Amino acid sequence: MLRRLYEVQNYVVSRDFGQSFGNLTIPDEYTKDGKVHVVQNDEEFFKYMDLEKIPNKKMKEDIKKMFPYDVKN
């Protein structure tokens, strides 16, 4: 999962709007509810992903900057 986040962070994102995080498995240790989720779009990613659990501070901040309208503080 972190490798996929690096791809997104480095602007290797889907050409389809809202699909940057499509088909991404989020392990239970990174989700808000402690369950594994396979997300199909950006909306689902931000619904289940707990950005504060991402160990790489720069990656976390870059995702927040790239998706300011999706991140709910």
CSV table of C-alpha atoms in Angstrom, one decimal:
chain,number,residue,atom,x,y,z
A,1,MET,CA,0.0,0.0,0.0
A,2,LEU,CA,2.7,2.5,0.8
A,3,ARG,CA,4.3,1.8,-2.6
A,4,ARG,CA,1.0,2.7,-4.2
A,5,LEU,CA,0.9,5.9,-2.1
A,6,TYR,CA,4.3,6.8,-3.3
A,7,GLU,CA,3.1,6.4,-6.9
A,8,VAL,CA,0.2,8.7,-6.2
A,9,GLN,CA,2.5,11.2,-4.3
A,10,ASN,CA,4.9,11.2,-7.3
A,11,TYR,CA,2.0,12.1,-9.6
A,12,VAL,CA,1.6,8.7,-11.3
A,13,VAL,CA,-2.1,9.1,-10.9
A,14,SER,CA,-5.0,7.8,-12.9
A,15,ARG,CA,-6.1,10.0,-15.9
A,16,ASP,CA,-9.7,9.5,-14.7
A,17,PHE,CA,-10.8,12.1,-12.2
A,18,GLY,CA,-11.4,10.6,-8.8
A,19,GLN,CA,-9.6,7.3,-9.6
A,20,SER,CA,-6.1,8.0,-8.2
A,21,PHE,CA,-6.6,5.5,-5.4
A,22,GLY,CA,-8.7,3.0,-7.4
A,23,ASN,CA,-8.4,-0.7,-6.6
A,24,LEU,CA,-6.1,0.0,-3.6
A,25,THR,CA,-6.1,-2.4,-0.5
A,26,ILE,CA,-5.8,-0.5,2.7
A,27,PRO,CA,-4.5,-2.7,5.5
A,28,ASP,CA,-6.4,-2.7,8.8
A,29,GLU,CA,-3.6,-0.8,10.6
A,30,TYR,CA,-4.1,2.2,8.4
A,31,THR,CA,-7.9,2.5,8.5
A,32,LYS,CA,-10.2,4.5,10.7
A,33,ASP,CA,-12.3,1.5,11.7
A,34,GLY,CA,-9.5,-1.1,12.0
A,35,LYS,CA,-10.8,-3.2,9.0
A,36,VAL,CA,-9.2,-4.0,5.7
A,37,HIS,CA,-10.8,-2.1,2.8
A,38,VAL,CA,-10.3,-2.4,-1.0
A,39,VAL,CA,-11.2,1.1,-2.3
A,40,GLN,CA,-12.3,1.8,-5.8
A,41,ASN,CA,-12.0,5.6,-5.9
A,42,ASP,CA,-10.6,8.7,-4.1
A,43,GLU,CA,-13.8,9.2,-2.1
A,44,GLU,CA,-13.6,5.7,-0.6
A,45,PHE,CA,-9.9,6.2,0.1
A,46,PHE,CA,-10.5,9.2,2.2
A,47,LYS,CA,-13.6,7.7,3.9
A,48,TYR,CA,-11.6,4.7,5.2
A,49,MET,CA,-7.9,5.8,5.3
A,50,ASP,CA,-6.6,7.4,8.5
A,51,LEU,CA,-3.8,9.7,7.1
A,52,GLU,CA,-2.4,10.2,10.6
A,53,LYS,CA,-1.4,6.5,10.6
A,54,ILE,CA,0.9,7.0,7.6
A,55,PRO,CA,4.4,6.7,9.1
A,56,ASN,CA,6.0,9.0,6.5
A,57,LYS,CA,5.3,12.6,7.5
A,58,LYS,CA,6.2,14.1,4.1
A,59,MET,CA,4.0,11.6,2.2
A,60,LYS,CA,1.1,12.4,4.6
A,61,GLU,CA,1.6,16.2,4.0
A,62,ASP,CA,1.9,15.7,0.2
A,63,ILE,CA,-1.3,13.8,0.0
A,64,LYS,CA,-3.1,16.5,2.0
A,65,LYS,CA,-1.7,19.1,-0.4
A,66,MET,CA,-2.6,17.1,-3.6
A,67,PHE,CA,-6.2,16.4,-2.4
A,68,PRO,CA,-7.2,19.4,-0.3
A,69,TYR,CA,-10.9,19.1,-1.1
A,70,ASP,CA,-11.0,15.4,-0.1
A,71,VAL,CA,-9.1,15.6,3.2
A,72,LYS,CA,-11.4,16.2,6.1
A,73,ASN,CA,-9.4,17.7,9.0
